[in-house]
PDB file of C-alpha atoms and ligand atoms in Angstrom:
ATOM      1  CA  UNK A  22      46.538  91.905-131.915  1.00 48.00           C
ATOM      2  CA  UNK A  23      48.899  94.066-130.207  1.00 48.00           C
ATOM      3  CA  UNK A  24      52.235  93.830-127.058  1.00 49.00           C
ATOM      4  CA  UNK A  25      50.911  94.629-123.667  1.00 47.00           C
ATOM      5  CA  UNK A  26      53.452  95.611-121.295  1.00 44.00           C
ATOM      6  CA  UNK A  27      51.369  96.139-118.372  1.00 43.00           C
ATOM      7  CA  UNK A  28      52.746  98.735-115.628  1.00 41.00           C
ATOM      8  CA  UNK A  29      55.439  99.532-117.665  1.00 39.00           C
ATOM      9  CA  UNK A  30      57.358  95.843-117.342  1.00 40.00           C
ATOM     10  CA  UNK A  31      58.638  94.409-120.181  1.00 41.00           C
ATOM     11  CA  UNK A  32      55.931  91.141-121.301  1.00 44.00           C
ATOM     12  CA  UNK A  33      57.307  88.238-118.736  1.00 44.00           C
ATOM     13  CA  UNK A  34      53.929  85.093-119.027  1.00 45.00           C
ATOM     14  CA  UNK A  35      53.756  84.958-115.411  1.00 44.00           C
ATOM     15  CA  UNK A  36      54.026  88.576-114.873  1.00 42.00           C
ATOM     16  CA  UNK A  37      51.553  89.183-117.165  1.00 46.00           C
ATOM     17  CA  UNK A  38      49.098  86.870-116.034  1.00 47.00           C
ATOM     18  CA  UNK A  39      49.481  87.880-112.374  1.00 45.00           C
ATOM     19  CA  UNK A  40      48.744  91.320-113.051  1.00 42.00           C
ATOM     20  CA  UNK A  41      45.715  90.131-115.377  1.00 47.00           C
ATOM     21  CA  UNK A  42      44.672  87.854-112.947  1.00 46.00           C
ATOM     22  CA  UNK A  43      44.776  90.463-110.114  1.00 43.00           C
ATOM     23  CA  UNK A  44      42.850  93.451-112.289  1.00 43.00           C
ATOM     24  CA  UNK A  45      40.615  91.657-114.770  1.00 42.00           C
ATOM     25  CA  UNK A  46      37.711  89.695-114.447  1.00 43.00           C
ATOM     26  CA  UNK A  47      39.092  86.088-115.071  1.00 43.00           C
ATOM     27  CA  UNK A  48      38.278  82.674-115.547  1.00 45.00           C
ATOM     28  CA  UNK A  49      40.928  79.638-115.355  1.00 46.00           C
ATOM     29  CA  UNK A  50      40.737  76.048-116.035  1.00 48.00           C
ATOM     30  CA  UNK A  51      43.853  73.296-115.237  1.00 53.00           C
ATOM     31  CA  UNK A  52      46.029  72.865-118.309  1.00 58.00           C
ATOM     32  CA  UNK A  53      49.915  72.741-117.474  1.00 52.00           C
ATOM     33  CA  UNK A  54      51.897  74.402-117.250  1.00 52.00           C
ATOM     34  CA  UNK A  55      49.543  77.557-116.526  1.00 59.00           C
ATOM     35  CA  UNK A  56      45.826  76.919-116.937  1.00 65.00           C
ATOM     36  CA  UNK A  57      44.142  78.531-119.735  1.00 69.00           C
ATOM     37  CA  UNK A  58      42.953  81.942-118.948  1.00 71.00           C
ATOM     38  CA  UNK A  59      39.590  83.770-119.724  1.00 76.00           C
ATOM     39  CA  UNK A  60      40.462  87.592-119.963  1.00 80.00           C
ATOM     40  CA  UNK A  61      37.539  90.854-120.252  1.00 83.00           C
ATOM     41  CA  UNK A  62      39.511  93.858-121.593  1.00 82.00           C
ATOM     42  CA  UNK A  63      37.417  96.418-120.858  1.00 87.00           C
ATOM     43  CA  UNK A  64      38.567 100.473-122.010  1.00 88.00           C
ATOM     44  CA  UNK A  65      41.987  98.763-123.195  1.00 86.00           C
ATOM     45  CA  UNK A  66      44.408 101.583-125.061  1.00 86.00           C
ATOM     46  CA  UNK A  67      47.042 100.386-127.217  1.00 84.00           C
ATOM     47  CA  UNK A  68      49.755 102.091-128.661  1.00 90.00           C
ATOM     48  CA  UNK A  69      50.110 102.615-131.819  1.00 89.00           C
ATOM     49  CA  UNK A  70      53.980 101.318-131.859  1.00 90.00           C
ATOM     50  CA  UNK A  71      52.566  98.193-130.323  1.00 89.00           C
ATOM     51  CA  UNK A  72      50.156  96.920-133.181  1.00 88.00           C
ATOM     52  CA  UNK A  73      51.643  93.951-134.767  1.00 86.00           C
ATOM     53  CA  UNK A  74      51.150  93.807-138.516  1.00 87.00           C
ATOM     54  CA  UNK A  75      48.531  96.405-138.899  1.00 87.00           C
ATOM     55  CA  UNK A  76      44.911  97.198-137.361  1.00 86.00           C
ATOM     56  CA  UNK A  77      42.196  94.826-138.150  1.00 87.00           C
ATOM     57  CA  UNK A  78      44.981  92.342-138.881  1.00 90.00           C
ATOM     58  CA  UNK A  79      44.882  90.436-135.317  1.00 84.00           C
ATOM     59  CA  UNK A  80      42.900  87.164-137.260  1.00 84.00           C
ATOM     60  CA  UNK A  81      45.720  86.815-140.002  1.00 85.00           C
ATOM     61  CA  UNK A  82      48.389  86.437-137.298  1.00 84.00           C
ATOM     62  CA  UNK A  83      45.548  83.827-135.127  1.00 81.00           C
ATOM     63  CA  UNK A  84      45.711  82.223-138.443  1.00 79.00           C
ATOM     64  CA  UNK A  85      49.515  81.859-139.520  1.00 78.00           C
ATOM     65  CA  UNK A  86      49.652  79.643-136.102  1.00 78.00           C
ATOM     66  CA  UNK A  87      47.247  77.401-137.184  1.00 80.00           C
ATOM     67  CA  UNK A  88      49.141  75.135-139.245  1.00 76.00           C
ATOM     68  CA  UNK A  89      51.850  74.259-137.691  1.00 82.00           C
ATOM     69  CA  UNK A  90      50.169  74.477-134.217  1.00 86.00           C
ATOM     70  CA  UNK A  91      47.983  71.742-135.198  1.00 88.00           C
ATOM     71  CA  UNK A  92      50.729  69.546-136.589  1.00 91.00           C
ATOM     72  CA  UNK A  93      52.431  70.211-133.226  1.00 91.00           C
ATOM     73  CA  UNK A  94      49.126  69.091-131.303  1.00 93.00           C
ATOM     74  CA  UNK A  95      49.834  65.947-133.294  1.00 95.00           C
ATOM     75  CA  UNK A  96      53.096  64.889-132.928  1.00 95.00           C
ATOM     76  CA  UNK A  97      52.812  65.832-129.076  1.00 95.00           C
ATOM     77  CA  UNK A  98      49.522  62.937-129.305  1.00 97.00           C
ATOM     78  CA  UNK A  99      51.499  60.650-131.026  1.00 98.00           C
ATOM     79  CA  UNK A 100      54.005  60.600-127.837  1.00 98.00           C
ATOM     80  CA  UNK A 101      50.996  60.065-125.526  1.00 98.00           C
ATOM     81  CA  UNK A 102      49.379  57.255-127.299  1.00 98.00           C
ATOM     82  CA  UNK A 103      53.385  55.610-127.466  1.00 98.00           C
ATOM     83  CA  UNK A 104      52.743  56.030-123.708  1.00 98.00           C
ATOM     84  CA  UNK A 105      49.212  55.280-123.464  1.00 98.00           C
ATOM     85  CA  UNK A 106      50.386  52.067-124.995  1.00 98.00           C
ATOM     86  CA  UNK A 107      53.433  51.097-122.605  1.00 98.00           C
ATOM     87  CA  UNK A 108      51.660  51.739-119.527  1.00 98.00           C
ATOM     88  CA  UNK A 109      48.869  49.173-120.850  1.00 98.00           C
ATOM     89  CA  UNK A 110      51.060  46.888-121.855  1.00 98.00           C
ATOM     90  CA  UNK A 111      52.970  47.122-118.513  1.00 98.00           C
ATOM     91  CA  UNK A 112      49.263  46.614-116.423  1.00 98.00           C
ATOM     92  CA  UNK A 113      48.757  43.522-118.962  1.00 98.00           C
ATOM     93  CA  UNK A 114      51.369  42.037-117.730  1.00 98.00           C
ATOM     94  CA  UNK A 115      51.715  42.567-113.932  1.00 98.00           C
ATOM     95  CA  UNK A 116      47.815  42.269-113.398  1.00 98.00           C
ATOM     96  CA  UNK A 117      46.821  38.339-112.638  1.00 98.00           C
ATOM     97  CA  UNK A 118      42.723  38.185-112.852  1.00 96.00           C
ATOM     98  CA  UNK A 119      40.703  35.244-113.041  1.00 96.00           C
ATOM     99  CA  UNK A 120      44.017  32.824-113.226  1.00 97.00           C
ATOM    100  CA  UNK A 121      45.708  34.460-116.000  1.00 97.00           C
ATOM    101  CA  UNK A 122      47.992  37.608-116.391  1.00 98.00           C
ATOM    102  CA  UNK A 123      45.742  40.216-118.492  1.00 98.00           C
ATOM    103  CA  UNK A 124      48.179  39.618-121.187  1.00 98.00           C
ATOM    104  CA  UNK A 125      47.429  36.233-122.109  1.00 98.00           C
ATOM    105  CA  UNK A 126      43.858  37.203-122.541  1.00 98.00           C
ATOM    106  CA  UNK A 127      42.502  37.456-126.498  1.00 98.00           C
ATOM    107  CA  UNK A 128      40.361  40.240-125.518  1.00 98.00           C
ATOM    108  CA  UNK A 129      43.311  42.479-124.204  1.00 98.00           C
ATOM    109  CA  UNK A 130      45.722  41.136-126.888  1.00 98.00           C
ATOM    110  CA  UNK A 131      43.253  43.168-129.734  1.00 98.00           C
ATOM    111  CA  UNK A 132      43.183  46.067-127.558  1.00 98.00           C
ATOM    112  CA  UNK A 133      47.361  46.224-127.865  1.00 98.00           C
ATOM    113  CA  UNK A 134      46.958  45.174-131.338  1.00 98.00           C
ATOM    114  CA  UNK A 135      44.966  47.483-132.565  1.00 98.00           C
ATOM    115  CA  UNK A 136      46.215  50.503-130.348  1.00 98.00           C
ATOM    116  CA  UNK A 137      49.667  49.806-132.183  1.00 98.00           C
ATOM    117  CA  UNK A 138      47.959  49.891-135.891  1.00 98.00           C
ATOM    118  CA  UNK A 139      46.124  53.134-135.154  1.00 98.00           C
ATOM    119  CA  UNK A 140      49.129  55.063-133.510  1.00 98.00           C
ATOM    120  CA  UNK A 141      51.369  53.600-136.777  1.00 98.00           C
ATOM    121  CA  UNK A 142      48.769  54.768-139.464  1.00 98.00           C
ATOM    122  CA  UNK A 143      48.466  57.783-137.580  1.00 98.00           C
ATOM    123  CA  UNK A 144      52.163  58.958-137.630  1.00 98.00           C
ATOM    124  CA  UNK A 145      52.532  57.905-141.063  1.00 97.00           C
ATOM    125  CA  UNK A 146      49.680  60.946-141.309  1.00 96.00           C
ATOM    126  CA  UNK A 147      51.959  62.954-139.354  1.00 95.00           C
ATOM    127  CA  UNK A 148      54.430  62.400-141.505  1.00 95.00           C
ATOM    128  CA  UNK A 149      52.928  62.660-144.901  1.00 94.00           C
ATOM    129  CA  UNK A 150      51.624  66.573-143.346  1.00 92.00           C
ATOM    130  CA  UNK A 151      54.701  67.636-141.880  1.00 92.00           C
ATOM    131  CA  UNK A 152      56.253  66.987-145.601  1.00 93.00           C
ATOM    132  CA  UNK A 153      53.597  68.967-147.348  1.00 90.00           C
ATOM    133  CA  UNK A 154      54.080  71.975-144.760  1.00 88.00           C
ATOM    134  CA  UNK A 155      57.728  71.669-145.611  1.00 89.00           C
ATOM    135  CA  UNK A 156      57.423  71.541-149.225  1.00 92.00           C
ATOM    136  CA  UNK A 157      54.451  73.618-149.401  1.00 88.00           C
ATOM    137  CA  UNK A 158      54.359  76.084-146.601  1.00 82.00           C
ATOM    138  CA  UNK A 159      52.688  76.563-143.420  1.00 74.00           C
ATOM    139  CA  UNK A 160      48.888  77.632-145.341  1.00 68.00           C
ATOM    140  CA  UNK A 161      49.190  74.114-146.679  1.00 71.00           C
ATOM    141  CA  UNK A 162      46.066  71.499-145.295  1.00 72.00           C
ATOM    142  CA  UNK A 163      46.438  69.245-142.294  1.00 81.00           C
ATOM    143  CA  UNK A 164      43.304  68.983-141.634  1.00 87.00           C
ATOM    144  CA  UNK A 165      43.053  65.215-142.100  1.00 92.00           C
ATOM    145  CA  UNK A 166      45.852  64.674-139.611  1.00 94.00           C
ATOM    146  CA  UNK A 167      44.157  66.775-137.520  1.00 93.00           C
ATOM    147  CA  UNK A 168      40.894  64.849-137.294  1.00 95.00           C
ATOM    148  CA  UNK A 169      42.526  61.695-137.188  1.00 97.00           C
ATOM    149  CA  UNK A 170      45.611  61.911-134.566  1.00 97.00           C
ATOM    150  CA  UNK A 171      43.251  63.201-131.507  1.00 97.00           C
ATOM    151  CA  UNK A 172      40.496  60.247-132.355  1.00 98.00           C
ATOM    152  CA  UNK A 173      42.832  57.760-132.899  1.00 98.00           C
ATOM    153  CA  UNK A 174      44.640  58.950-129.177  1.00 98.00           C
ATOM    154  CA  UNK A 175      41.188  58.838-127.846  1.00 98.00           C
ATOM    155  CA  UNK A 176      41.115  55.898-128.746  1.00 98.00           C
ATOM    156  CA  UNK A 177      44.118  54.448-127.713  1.00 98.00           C
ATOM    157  CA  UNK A 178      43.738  55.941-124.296  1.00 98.00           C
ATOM    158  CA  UNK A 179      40.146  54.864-123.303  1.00 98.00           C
ATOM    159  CA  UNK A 180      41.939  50.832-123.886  1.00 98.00           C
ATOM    160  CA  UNK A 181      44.308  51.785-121.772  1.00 98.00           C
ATOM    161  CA  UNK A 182      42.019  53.037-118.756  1.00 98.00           C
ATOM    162  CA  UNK A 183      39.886  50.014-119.397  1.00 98.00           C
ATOM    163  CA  UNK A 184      42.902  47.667-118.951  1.00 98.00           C
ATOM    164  CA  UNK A 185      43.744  49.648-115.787  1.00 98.00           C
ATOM    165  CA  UNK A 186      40.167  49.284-114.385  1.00 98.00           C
ATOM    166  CA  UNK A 187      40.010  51.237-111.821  1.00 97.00           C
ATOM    167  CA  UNK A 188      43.244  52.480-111.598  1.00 97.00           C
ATOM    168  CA  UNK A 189      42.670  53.891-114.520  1.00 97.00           C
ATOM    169  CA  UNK A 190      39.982  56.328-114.021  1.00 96.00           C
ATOM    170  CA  UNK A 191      41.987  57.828-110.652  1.00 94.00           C
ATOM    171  CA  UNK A 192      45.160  60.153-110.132  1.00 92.00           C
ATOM    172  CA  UNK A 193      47.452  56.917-109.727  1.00 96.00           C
ATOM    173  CA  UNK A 194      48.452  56.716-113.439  1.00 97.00           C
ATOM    174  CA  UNK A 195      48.631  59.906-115.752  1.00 97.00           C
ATOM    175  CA  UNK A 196      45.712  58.543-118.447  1.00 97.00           C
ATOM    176  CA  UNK A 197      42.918  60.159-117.209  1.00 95.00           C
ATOM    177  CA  UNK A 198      44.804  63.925-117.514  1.00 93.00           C
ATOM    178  CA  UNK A 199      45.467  62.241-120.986  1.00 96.00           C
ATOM    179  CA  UNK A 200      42.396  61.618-121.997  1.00 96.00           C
ATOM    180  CA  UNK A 201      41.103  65.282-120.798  1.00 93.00           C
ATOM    181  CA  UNK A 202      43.323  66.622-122.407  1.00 92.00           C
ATOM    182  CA  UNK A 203      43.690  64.494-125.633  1.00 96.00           C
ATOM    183  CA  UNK A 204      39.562  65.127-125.851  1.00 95.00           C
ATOM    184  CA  UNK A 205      39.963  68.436-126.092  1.00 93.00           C
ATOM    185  CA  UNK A 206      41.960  68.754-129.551  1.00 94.00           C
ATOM    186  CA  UNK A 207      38.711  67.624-130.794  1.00 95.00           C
ATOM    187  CA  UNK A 208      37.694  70.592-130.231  1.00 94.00           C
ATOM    188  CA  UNK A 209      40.679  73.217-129.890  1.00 89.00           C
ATOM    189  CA  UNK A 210      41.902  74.655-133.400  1.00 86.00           C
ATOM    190  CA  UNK A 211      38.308  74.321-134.599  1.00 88.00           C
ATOM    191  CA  UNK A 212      35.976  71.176-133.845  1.00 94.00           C
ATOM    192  CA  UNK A 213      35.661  67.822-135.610  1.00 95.00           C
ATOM    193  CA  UNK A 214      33.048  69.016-138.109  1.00 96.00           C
ATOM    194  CA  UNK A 215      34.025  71.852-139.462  1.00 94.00           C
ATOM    195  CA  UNK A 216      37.477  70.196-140.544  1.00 92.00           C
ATOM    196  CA  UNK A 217      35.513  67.087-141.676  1.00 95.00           C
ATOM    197  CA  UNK A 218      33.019  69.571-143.538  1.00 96.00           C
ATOM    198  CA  UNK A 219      36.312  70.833-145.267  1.00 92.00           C
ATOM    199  CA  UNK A 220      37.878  66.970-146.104  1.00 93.00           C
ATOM    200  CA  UNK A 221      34.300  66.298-147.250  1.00 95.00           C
ATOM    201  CA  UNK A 222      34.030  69.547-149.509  1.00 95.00           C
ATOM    202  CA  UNK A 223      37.451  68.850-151.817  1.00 92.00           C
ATOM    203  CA  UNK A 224      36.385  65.591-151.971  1.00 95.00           C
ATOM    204  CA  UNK A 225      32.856  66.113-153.223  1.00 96.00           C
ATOM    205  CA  UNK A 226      34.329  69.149-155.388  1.00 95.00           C
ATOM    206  CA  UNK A 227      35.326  67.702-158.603  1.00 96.00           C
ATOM    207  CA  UNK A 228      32.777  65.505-158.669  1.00 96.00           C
ATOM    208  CA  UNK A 229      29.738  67.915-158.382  1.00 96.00           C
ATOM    209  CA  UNK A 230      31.604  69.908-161.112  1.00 95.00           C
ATOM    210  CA  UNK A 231      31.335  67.392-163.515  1.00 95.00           C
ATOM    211  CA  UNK A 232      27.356  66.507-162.472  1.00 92.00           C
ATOM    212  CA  UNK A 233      26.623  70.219-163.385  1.00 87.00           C
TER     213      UNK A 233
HETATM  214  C1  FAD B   5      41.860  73.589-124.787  1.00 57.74           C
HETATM  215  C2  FAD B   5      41.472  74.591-125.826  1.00 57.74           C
HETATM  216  C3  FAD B   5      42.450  75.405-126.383  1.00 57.74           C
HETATM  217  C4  FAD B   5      42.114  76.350-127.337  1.00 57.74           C
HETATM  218  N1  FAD B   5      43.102  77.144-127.843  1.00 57.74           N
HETATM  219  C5  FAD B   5      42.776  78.101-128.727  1.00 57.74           C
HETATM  220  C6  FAD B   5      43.789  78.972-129.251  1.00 57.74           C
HETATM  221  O1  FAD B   5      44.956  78.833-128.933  1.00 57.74           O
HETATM  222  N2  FAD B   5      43.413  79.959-130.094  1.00 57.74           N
HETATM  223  C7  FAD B   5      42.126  80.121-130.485  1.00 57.74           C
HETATM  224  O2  FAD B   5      41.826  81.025-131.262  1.00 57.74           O
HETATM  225  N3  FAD B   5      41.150  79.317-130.009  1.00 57.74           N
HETATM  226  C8  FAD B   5      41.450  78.314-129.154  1.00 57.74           C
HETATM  227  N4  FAD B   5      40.448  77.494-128.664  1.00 57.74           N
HETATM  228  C9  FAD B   5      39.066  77.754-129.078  1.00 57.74           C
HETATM  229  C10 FAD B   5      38.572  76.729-130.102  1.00 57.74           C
HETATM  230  O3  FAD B   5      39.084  77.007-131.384  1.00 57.74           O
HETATM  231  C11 FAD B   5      37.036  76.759-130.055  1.00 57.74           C
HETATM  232  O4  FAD B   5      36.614  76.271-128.784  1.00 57.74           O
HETATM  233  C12 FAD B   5      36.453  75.915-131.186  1.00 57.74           C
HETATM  234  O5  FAD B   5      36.674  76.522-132.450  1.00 57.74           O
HETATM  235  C13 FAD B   5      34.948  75.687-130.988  1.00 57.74           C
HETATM  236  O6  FAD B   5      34.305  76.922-130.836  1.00 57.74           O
HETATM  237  P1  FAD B   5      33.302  77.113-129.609  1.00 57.74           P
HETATM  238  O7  FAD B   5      33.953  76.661-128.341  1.00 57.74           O
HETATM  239  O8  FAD B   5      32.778  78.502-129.705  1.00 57.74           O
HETATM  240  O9  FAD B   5      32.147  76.064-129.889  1.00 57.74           O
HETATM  241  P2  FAD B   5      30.960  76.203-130.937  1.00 57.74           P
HETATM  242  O10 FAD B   5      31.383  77.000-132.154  1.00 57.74           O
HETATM  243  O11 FAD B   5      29.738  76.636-130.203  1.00 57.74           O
HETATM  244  O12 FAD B   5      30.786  74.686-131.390  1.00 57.74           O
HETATM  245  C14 FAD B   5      30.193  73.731-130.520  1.00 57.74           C
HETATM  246  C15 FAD B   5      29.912  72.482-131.301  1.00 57.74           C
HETATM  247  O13 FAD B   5      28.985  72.781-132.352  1.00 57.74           O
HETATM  248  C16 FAD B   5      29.244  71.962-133.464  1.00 57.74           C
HETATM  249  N5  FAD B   5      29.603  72.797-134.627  1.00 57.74           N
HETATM  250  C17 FAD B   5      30.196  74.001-134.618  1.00 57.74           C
HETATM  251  N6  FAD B   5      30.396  74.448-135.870  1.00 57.74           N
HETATM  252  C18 FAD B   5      29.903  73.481-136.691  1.00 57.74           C
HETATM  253  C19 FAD B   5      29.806  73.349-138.127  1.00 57.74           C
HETATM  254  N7  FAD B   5      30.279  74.294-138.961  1.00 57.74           N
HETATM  255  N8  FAD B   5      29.243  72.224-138.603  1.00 57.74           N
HETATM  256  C20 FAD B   5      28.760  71.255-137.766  1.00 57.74           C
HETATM  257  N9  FAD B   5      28.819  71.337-136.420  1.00 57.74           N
HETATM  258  C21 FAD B   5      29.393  72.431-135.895  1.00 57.74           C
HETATM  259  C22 FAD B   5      30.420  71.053-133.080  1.00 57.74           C
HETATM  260  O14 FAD B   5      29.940  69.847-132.518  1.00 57.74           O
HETATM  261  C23 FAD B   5      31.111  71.875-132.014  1.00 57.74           C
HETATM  262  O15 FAD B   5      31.938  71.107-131.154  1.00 57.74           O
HETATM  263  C24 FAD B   5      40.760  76.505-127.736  1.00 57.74           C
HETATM  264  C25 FAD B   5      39.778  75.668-127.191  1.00 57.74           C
HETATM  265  C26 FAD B   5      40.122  74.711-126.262  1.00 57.74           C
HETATM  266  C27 FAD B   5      39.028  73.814-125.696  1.00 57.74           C
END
């Protein structure tokens, strides 16, 4: 892992990435603010005085982020379920079908029900992992947090678009970018299983020690 000043510029994102763009073979996909880039460094010199850390020590620093980039993931989720939420509740209310306002149907009642449960044992999660990072440090676990907050968002979400009907599944309300992007914390930071293979390892640890 290393500084690139490229052209002699000191390391502004956008510079960067419009240089990159312009002399590398790149891919991009949509995520604000910039997109996500896909960069080939091909023949790339660094340096020495711009190694960070030491050679061979790029993954450690990858690493260090991981914590407390995943908590961050989280808390950011939490805000768009809250908002996942509203905006159904808001549709529920101003959409009349079949004689009724979506609100005073059962059916959609459990879908605000249980969207509020999940977001509320969610952030208690959160919580209970932003207080072990504190107390412990930013190597300490949040994997369960992280498994849970992007499912339970998911979640949330999909209600919403199905409340919205159609509406939902278009540009006229923000929860289908939500749900692309919510979706992809599944993956991002390391998918589903291999956290749940960790969860399911400490649990199963003790356990198989005593068996042997
Ligand atoms: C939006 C986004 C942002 C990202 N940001 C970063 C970043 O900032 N830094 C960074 O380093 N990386 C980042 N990543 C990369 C991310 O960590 C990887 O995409 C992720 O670890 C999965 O690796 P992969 O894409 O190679 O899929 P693969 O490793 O091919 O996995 C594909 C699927 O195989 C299955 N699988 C894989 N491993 C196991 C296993 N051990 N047990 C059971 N099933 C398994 C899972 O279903 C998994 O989804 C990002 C990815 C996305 C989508």
């Amino acid at each position: 892992m290393c500084v690139c000043f490229l052209e002699g510029r000191g390391p502004s994102l956008p510079k960067i990435f419009d240089c990159v763009m312009d002399a590398a073979q790149h891919r991009t996909c949509q995520n604000a603010p910039h997109g996500h880039l896909e960069i080939v460094f091909r023949d790339v010199r660094v340096p020495v005085s711009n190694v960070i850390l030491g050679e061979g020590r790029g993954f450690e620093i990858a690493q260090g982020r991981l914590g407390p980039g995943r908590i961050h993931h989280c808390m950011r989720m939490i805000g768009v379920a809250e908002r996942s939420l509203e905006l159904m509740i808001q549709r529920s209310i101003e959409r009349v079908a079949f004689g009724k306002r979506l609100a005073e149907k059962g059916m959609v009642q459990e879908q605000i029900a249980l969207s509020r449960i999940e977001i509320e044992q969610a952030r208690l999660l959160v919580l209970k992992a932003a207080h072990i990072i504190d107390s412990l440090g930013n190597k300490a676990c949040t994997k369960t947090a992280k498994i849970a907050v992007p499912r339970m968002v998911c979640n949330v979400i999909d209600r919403a678009i199905q409340v919205h009907g159609g509406k939902g599944v278009c540009q006229d309300t923000p929860l289908a970018l939500f749900y692309a992007h919510a979706r992809t914390l599944r993956i991002a930071d390391g998918p589903d299983e291999v956290h749940l293979e960790a969860v399911a390892k400490l649990e199963l640890k003790e356990p198989l020690k005593a068996k042997m």
